[in-house]
Coordinates of C-alpha atoms in Angstrom, one line a residue:
Chain A
M1 CA 135.1 94.4 41.4
A2 CA 136.9 93.9 44.7
A3 CA 134.0 91.8 45.8
A4 CA 134.3 89.8 42.6
V5 CA 138.0 89.3 43.1
A6 CA 137.3 88.1 46.7
M7 CA 134.7 85.8 45.2
E8 CA 137.2 84.4 42.8
T9 CA 139.6 83.4 45.5
D10 CA 136.9 82.0 47.7
D11 CA 136.8 78.2 47.6
A12 CA 133.2 77.6 48.5
G13 CA 132.2 80.4 46.2
N14 CA 133.9 78.8 43.3
R15 CA 132.3 75.5 43.9
L16 CA 129.0 77.1 44.1
R17 CA 129.5 79.0 40.9
F18 CA 130.6 75.8 39.2
Q19 CA 127.5 74.0 40.2
L20 CA 125.3 76.9 39.2
E21 CA 126.8 77.2 35.8
L22 CA 126.8 73.5 35.3
E23 CA 123.1 73.4 36.0
F24 CA 122.3 76.4 33.9
V25 CA 124.2 75.2 30.9
Q26 CA 122.4 71.9 31.0
C27 CA 119.0 73.7 31.3
L28 CA 119.8 75.1 27.9
A29 CA 119.1 71.7 26.5
N30 CA 115.4 72.2 27.2
P31 CA 113.9 74.0 24.2
N32 CA 110.9 75.1 26.2
Y33 CA 113.2 76.8 28.6
L34 CA 114.9 78.5 25.7
N35 CA 111.6 79.7 24.4
F36 CA 110.8 81.0 27.9
L37 CA 114.0 83.0 28.0
A38 CA 113.5 84.3 24.5
Q39 CA 110.0 85.5 25.2
R40 CA 111.2 87.4 28.2
G41 CA 113.8 89.2 26.2
Y42 CA 116.9 87.7 27.8
F43 CA 118.5 87.1 24.5
K44 CA 118.4 90.7 23.7
D45 CA 120.5 91.6 26.7
K46 CA 124.1 92.1 25.6
A47 CA 125.4 91.0 29.0
F48 CA 123.4 87.8 28.7
V49 CA 124.8 87.1 25.2
N50 CA 128.3 87.6 26.5
Y51 CA 127.5 85.2 29.3
L52 CA 126.4 82.6 26.7
K53 CA 129.7 83.1 25.0
Y54 CA 131.6 82.7 28.3
L55 CA 129.7 79.4 28.9
L56 CA 131.4 77.9 25.8
Y57 CA 134.2 76.7 28.2
W58 CA 132.0 73.7 28.9
K59 CA 133.1 72.3 25.6
E60 CA 136.5 71.6 26.8
P61 CA 136.9 67.9 27.8
E62 CA 137.9 68.6 31.3
Y63 CA 134.6 70.4 31.9
A64 CA 132.5 68.4 29.5
K65 CA 132.9 65.3 31.5
Y66 CA 130.6 66.7 34.1
L67 CA 127.7 67.2 31.8
K68 CA 124.9 64.7 32.1
Y69 CA 122.9 66.1 29.1
P70 CA 125.5 66.7 26.4
Q71 CA 122.9 67.9 24.0
C72 CA 123.1 71.2 25.8
L73 CA 126.4 71.9 24.2
H74 CA 124.9 71.8 20.7
M75 CA 122.2 74.2 21.8
L76 CA 124.8 76.4 23.3
E77 CA 126.7 76.6 20.1
L78 CA 123.5 77.4 18.2
L79 CA 122.6 80.1 20.7
Q80 CA 125.8 81.9 19.7
Y81 CA 124.0 82.9 16.5
E82 CA 121.7 85.9 16.6
H83 CA 119.3 84.3 14.0
F84 CA 118.7 81.3 16.2
R85 CA 118.0 83.5 19.3
K86 CA 115.5 85.5 17.3
E87 CA 113.7 82.4 16.0
L88 CA 113.3 80.9 19.5
V89 CA 110.7 83.5 20.3
N90 CA 108.2 81.4 18.3
A91 CA 106.6 78.6 20.2
Q92 CA 106.4 76.6 17.0
C93 CA 110.2 76.7 16.7
A94 CA 110.6 75.4 20.2
K95 CA 108.1 72.7 19.6
F96 CA 109.8 71.6 16.5
I97 CA 113.1 71.4 18.2
D98 CA 111.6 69.5 21.1
E99 CA 110.0 66.9 18.7
Q100 CA 113.3 66.4 16.8
Q101 CA 115.2 66.0 20.0
I102 CA 112.8 63.4 21.3
L103 CA 112.9 61.5 18.0
H104 CA 116.7 61.6 18.0
W105 CA 116.7 60.4 21.6
Q106 CA 114.8 57.4 20.6
H107 CA 117.2 56.6 17.8
Y108 CA 119.1 53.9 19.6
S109 CA 116.0 52.2 21.0
R110 CA 114.5 52.1 17.5
K111 CA 117.7 50.7 16.1
R112 CA 117.7 48.0 18.8
M113 CA 114.1 47.1 18.1
R114 CA 114.9 46.8 14.5
L115 CA 117.9 44.6 15.2
Q116 CA 115.7 42.4 17.5
Q117 CA 113.1 42.1 14.9
A118 CA 115.6 41.2 12.2
L119 CA 117.1 38.6 14.6
A120 CA 113.6 37.2 15.4
E121 CA 112.8 36.9 11.7
Q122 CA 116.1 35.2 11.0
Q123 CA 115.5 32.7 13.8
Q124 CA 112.0 31.9 12.5
Q125 CA 113.5 31.3 9.1
N126 CA 116.1 29.0 10.5
H127 CA 113.4 27.1 12.4
A128 CA 111.3 26.7 9.3
A129 CA 114.3 25.7 7.2
G130 CA 115.4 23.3 9.9
K131 CA 112.1 21.6 10.0
Chain B
M1 CA 208.0 75.4 -63.0
A2 CA 204.7 73.8 -63.3
A3 CA 205.8 71.0 -60.9
A4 CA 207.3 73.6 -58.5
S5 CA 204.1 75.7 -58.6
G6 CA 202.1 72.5 -58.2
A7 CA 204.1 71.5 -55.1
E8 CA 203.6 75.0 -53.7
K9 CA 199.9 74.7 -54.3
E10 CA 199.8 71.4 -52.4
K11 CA 201.6 73.0 -49.5
E12 CA 199.1 75.7 -49.7
R13 CA 196.1 73.6 -48.8
P14 CA 197.1 72.4 -45.3
G15 CA 198.7 75.8 -44.8
V16 CA 195.5 77.5 -45.5
G17 CA 193.8 75.3 -43.0
G18 CA 196.4 76.0 -40.4
G19 CA 196.4 79.6 -41.5
G20 CA 192.7 79.8 -41.0
W21 CA 193.1 78.9 -37.3
G22 CA 196.0 81.2 -37.1
S23 CA 193.8 84.0 -38.2
G24 CA 191.4 83.1 -35.5
A25 CA 194.2 83.2 -32.9
G26 CA 196.1 86.3 -34.0
A27 CA 194.0 89.4 -33.6
A28 CA 195.5 91.8 -36.1
G29 CA 194.6 91.2 -39.8
G30 CA 198.1 91.2 -41.4
N31 CA 199.7 88.9 -38.8
S32 CA 197.7 85.8 -39.3
T33 CA 199.6 82.8 -40.5
R34 CA 197.3 82.4 -43.4
E35 CA 197.9 85.8 -44.7
R36 CA 201.6 85.6 -44.1
L37 CA 201.7 82.3 -46.0
L38 CA 199.7 83.8 -48.8
S39 CA 201.9 86.9 -49.1
A40 CA 205.0 84.7 -49.0
L41 CA 203.5 82.7 -51.9
E42 CA 202.8 85.8 -53.8
D43 CA 206.3 87.1 -53.4
L44 CA 207.7 83.8 -54.5
E45 CA 205.5 83.9 -57.5
V46 CA 206.5 87.4 -58.4
L47 CA 210.2 86.7 -57.8
S48 CA 210.1 83.5 -59.8
R49 CA 208.4 85.3 -62.6
E50 CA 211.0 88.0 -62.6
L51 CA 213.7 85.4 -62.7
I52 CA 212.1 83.7 -65.6
E53 CA 211.7 87.0 -67.4
M54 CA 215.3 87.8 -66.7
L55 CA 216.5 84.5 -67.9
A56 CA 214.3 84.9 -71.0
I57 CA 215.7 88.4 -71.6
S58 CA 219.2 87.2 -71.0
R59 CA 218.8 84.6 -73.7
N60 CA 218.0 87.4 -76.2
Q61 CA 220.4 89.9 -74.9
K62 CA 223.9 89.4 -73.6
L63 CA 223.8 92.6 -71.6
L64 CA 222.5 91.8 -68.2
P65 CA 223.0 93.3 -64.8
P66 CA 224.4 90.3 -62.9
D67 CA 223.6 91.8 -59.6
E68 CA 219.9 91.9 -60.3
E69 CA 219.9 88.2 -61.0
N70 CA 221.7 87.5 -57.8
Q71 CA 219.4 89.8 -55.9
V72 CA 216.3 88.2 -57.3
L73 CA 217.8 84.8 -56.6
E74 CA 218.7 85.7 -53.1
L75 CA 215.3 87.2 -52.5
L76 CA 213.8 84.1 -53.9
I77 CA 215.8 81.9 -51.6
H78 CA 215.0 84.1 -48.7
R79 CA 211.4 84.1 -49.4
D80 CA 211.4 80.4 -49.8
G81 CA 213.1 80.0 -46.4
E82 CA 210.4 82.2 -44.9
F83 CA 207.8 80.1 -46.6
Q84 CA 209.2 76.9 -45.1
E85 CA 209.3 78.4 -41.7
L86 CA 205.7 79.6 -42.0
M87 CA 204.8 76.1 -43.1
K88 CA 206.3 74.6 -40.0
L89 CA 204.5 77.2 -37.9
A90 CA 201.3 76.3 -39.6
L91 CA 201.9 72.6 -38.9
N92 CA 202.5 73.3 -35.2
Q93 CA 199.4 75.4 -35.0
G94 CA 197.4 72.6 -36.6
K95 CA 198.7 70.1 -34.0
I96 CA 197.8 72.6 -31.2
H97 CA 194.4 73.1 -32.7
H98 CA 193.8 69.4 -32.8
E99 CA 194.7 69.1 -29.2
M100 CA 192.4 71.9 -28.4
H101 CA 189.7 70.1 -30.2
V102 CA 190.3 66.9 -28.2
L103 CA 190.3 68.8 -24.9
E104 CA 187.1 70.6 -25.8
K105 CA 185.5 67.2 -26.4
E106 CA 186.8 66.1 -23.1
V107 CA 185.4 69.2 -21.5
E108 CA 182.0 68.7 -23.1
K109 CA 181.9 65.2 -21.8
R110 CA 182.7 66.2 -18.3
D111 CA 180.1 69.0 -18.6
S112 CA 177.4 66.6 -19.5
D113 CA 178.4 64.3 -16.6
I114 CA 178.1 67.2 -14.3
Q115 CA 174.7 68.1 -15.6
Q116 CA 173.6 64.6 -15.2
L117 CA 174.7 64.6 -11.6
Q118 CA 173.0 67.9 -11.0
K119 CA 169.7 66.4 -12.3
Q120 CA 170.0 63.4 -10.1
L121 CA 170.9 65.6 -7.1
K122 CA 167.9 67.7 -7.7
E123 CA 165.6 64.7 -7.9
A124 CA 167.1 63.3 -4.7
E125 CA 166.6 66.7 -3.0
Q126 CA 163.0 66.8 -4.1
I127 CA 162.3 63.3 -2.9
L128 CA 164.0 64.0 0.4
A129 CA 162.0 67.3 0.8
T130 CA 158.8 65.4 0.2
A131 CA 159.7 62.8 2.7
V132 CA 160.7 65.4 5.3
Y133 CA 157.5 67.3 4.7
Q134 CA 155.3 64.2 5.2
A135 CA 157.3 63.2 8.2
K136 CA 156.6 66.6 9.7
E137 CA 152.9 66.3 8.9
K138 CA 152.9 62.9 10.6
L139 CA 154.6 64.4 13.7
K140 CA 152.0 67.2 13.8
S141 CA 149.1 64.8 13.7
I142 CA 150.8 62.6 16.3
E143 CA 151.1 65.6 18.5
K144 CA 147.5 66.5 17.9
A145 CA 146.3 63.1 18.7
R146 CA 148.4 63.0 21.9
K147 CA 147.0 66.3 23.0
G148 CA 143.5 65.1 22.7
A149 CA 144.2 61.8 24.4
I150 CA 141.6 60.8 27.0
S151 CA 141.9 57.6 29.0
S152 CA 139.6 55.0 27.8
E153 CA 138.5 54.4 31.3
E154 CA 137.2 57.9 31.7
I155 CA 135.4 57.6 28.4
I156 CA 133.7 54.4 29.5
K157 CA 132.8 55.9 32.8
Y158 CA 131.3 58.9 31.1
A159 CA 129.4 56.9 28.6
H160 CA 128.0 54.8 31.4
R161 CA 127.0 57.9 33.3
I162 CA 125.1 59.5 30.5
S163 CA 123.4 56.3 29.2
A164 CA 122.4 54.9 32.6
S165 CA 120.2 57.9 33.3
N166 CA 118.6 57.8 29.9
A167 CA 120.0 61.2 29.1
V168 CA 121.1 60.4 25.6
C169 CA 119.1 57.3 24.9
A170 CA 115.4 56.8 25.4
P171 CA 114.3 54.2 27.9
L172 CA 113.2 51.1 26.1
T173 CA 109.7 51.3 27.5
W174 CA 109.2 54.9 26.6
V175 CA 105.8 55.8 25.2
P176 CA 104.5 59.3 24.2
G177 CA 102.9 60.0 27.6
D178 CA 106.1 59.4 29.5
P179 CA 107.3 62.6 31.2
R180 CA 111.0 61.7 30.8
R181 CA 113.0 63.9 28.4
P182 CA 116.5 64.1 27.0
Y183 CA 116.9 67.5 28.8
P184 CA 116.3 68.5 32.4
T185 CA 112.6 69.0 32.8
D186 CA 110.8 71.7 34.6
L187 CA 110.6 69.7 37.8
E188 CA 114.2 68.8 37.7
M189 CA 115.2 72.4 37.1
R190 CA 113.2 73.7 40.0
S191 CA 114.6 71.1 42.4
G192 CA 118.1 71.7 41.3
L193 CA 120.5 74.2 42.9
L194 CA 119.5 77.1 40.7
G195 CA 115.8 76.6 41.5
Q196 CA 116.6 76.2 45.2
M197 CA 118.4 79.4 45.4
N198 CA 115.2 81.3 44.8
N199 CA 113.2 79.2 47.3
P200 CA 115.2 79.3 50.5
S201 CA 112.1 78.2 52.4
T202 CA 111.7 74.9 50.6
N203 CA 114.8 73.1 52.0
G204 CA 114.5 69.5 52.7
V205 CA 112.9 68.8 49.3
N206 CA 115.8 66.8 48.0
G207 CA 115.8 64.2 50.7
H208 CA 118.4 62.1 48.9
L209 CA 120.8 64.9 48.5
P210 CA 121.6 66.2 51.9
G211 CA 124.4 68.3 50.7
D212 CA 122.1 70.3 48.5
A213 CA 119.5 70.8 51.2
L214 CA 122.1 72.1 53.5
A215 CA 123.5 74.4 50.9
A216 CA 120.0 75.6 50.1
G217 CA 119.4 76.4 53.7
R218 CA 122.6 78.3 53.9
L219 CA 122.6 80.0 50.6
P220 CA 120.9 83.3 51.2
D221 CA 123.5 84.4 53.9
V222 CA 126.4 83.3 51.8
L223 CA 125.0 84.9 48.7
A224 CA 124.1 88.2 50.3
S225 CA 127.6 88.9 51.6
Q226 CA 129.6 87.6 48.7
Y227 CA 127.8 88.0 45.4
P228 CA 126.9 91.5 44.6
W229 CA 125.8 90.4 41.2
Q230 CA 122.7 88.7 42.7
S231 CA 119.6 90.7 42.0
N232 CA 116.2 90.1 43.6
D233 CA 113.7 90.2 40.9
M234 CA 114.2 86.6 39.9
S235 CA 111.5 84.2 39.1
M236 CA 111.9 80.5 38.7
N237 CA 114.7 79.0 36.5
M238 CA 116.4 82.3 35.9
L239 CA 120.1 82.6 36.0
P240 CA 121.1 85.3 38.6
P241 CA 122.0 88.1 36.2
N242 CA 125.6 88.9 36.6
H243 CA 126.6 92.4 37.4
S244 CA 126.4 94.0 34.0
N245 CA 129.9 95.4 34.1
D246 CA 131.3 92.0 34.3
F247 CA 129.7 90.8 31.1
L248 CA 129.5 93.8 29.0
L249 CA 133.2 93.7 28.9
E250 CA 135.1 90.7 27.6
P251 CA 134.6 88.0 30.3
P252 CA 137.7 87.5 32.4
G253 CA 139.3 84.1 32.8
H254 CA 137.7 82.1 35.5
N255 CA 139.2 79.9 38.1
K256 CA 137.9 76.4 38.3
E257 CA 139.9 74.8 41.1
N258 CA 138.6 72.0 43.3
E259 CA 136.6 70.5 40.6
D260 CA 137.5 67.0 41.8
D261 CA 136.1 67.8 45.1
V262 CA 132.9 69.0 43.6
E263 CA 132.6 66.2 41.1
V264 CA 130.3 63.9 42.9
M265 CA 128.1 66.7 44.1
S266 CA 127.8 68.5 40.9
T267 CA 126.9 65.5 38.7
D268 CA 124.2 64.6 41.2
S269 CA 122.9 68.1 41.4
S270 CA 122.8 68.6 37.6
S271 CA 120.6 65.7 37.3
S272 CA 119.2 66.7 40.6
S273 CA 116.1 64.8 41.0
S274 CA 116.1 62.8 37.8
D275 CA 113.4 60.2 38.1
S276 CA 115.3 57.2 36.9
D277 CA 117.9 57.7 39.7

C-alpha cells in the first residue's frame, strides 16, 4: 500500500495510469474483446468486477471529454450487470452486439443518403414540372 | 271590576313577556320577574275578592270589623304598588332585552365578516404557498441546469473530434468489407499504450507518436519499480490486474491531476493508430 500511495502522488505515474485506463475503457466498446474477456473468466473475478465499477468515473463530463469512442460508456454500464457478463461468454451474443453496433454506426450515413435521394427526386420533379 | 281585571290582564301580557326574560336572567325559580308579577296578580285578585265579599257581607250585616276592611284595602293598595313597580321593572328588562338582541345581531354580523376575511386569507395563503413552491422548483432546476453547464465551444470541439475520426458515424464510403469499426479494433488495441506495455521490444511502431514510442521504451523500468500491481502472465490486450487487495475492497478515490497536460497525448493514444488519422 505504501507503494500504491507513492504511486498516487507521482505525476508521471498518474499520467500513465490515466492513459492506460482511458485506453482500456474504450477497448470495452469492442464486443469481440468483451467476448474474449468473458471466455477467459475475467468477469468472474470479483476484483475485476470492482474495477469495472471503479471505471464508471469516465461518465463524468470532465473525463468523458477525452473519450473518442463514447459507445464504450454504454457497454460499461451494461457490464455492471451480472446477467450481461454471463451472456457475453456466447460468441453469438458478441456477434449480435457487433452487428447492431455497426448498423447503428451507419445510421447517419443512411439518413444522409435518404435525404439526398429525396432531394434528388424533388429536383427531378421540379425539372419535369418546369418543362 | 270587570274593567279593572281586564286592565290587569292587559298589563299581564307584556309583563309575561318581560317576565319570561326575567326568568331567564334570574336563576332561582321564585325570583323571576314573571313569577313575582303573577304572584302579585294573584294576591290582588284574592284581596279584591275579599274586599268584594266584605262589602257584600257588610251590605247584609251592619256588624263589621272596620279594621279588617282597612287592612284589606291597605294590603290591596300595597300590592298594587308592588305590581306597578314590577311592571316598570318588566318594562326596563324588555328594553334591555331588546338592546341585547340588537347587539347580538351586530355581533353576528361582525362574526360573519371575520369568517369571510378568514376564508379570503386562507385562499391567499394557499395561492402564495403554491407560488412559492413553484418558484423554489424553478430555482432548483436553474441550479441543476447551471451545474451541468458546458461551454458550447467544448461541445463543438468534442463533437468534431468524435465525428472526424468516424468513431460515431460510419464513413460515407463504408462497405461490408471495410475493416473500420465504431470501436477500437484489434490492431489499434495492440498498437496502443496497453498493448505496447506487453511488448517492450516493439518500440518505434508508432512512428507518428514519438511520445508513445519513448514511453514504450521506458516503460518496463518505470513499471517494475513503481507498480507492484503489475503481474507477468499477461497476454495481449489484458489490463494489468491490479493488486487484488486494492479492488476487493471498495476502490479508493483517485487523483487525476494534470489531465490538461495529458490531454493531447491521451486522445491520440486512445485512438492510437486509427486508420483515418
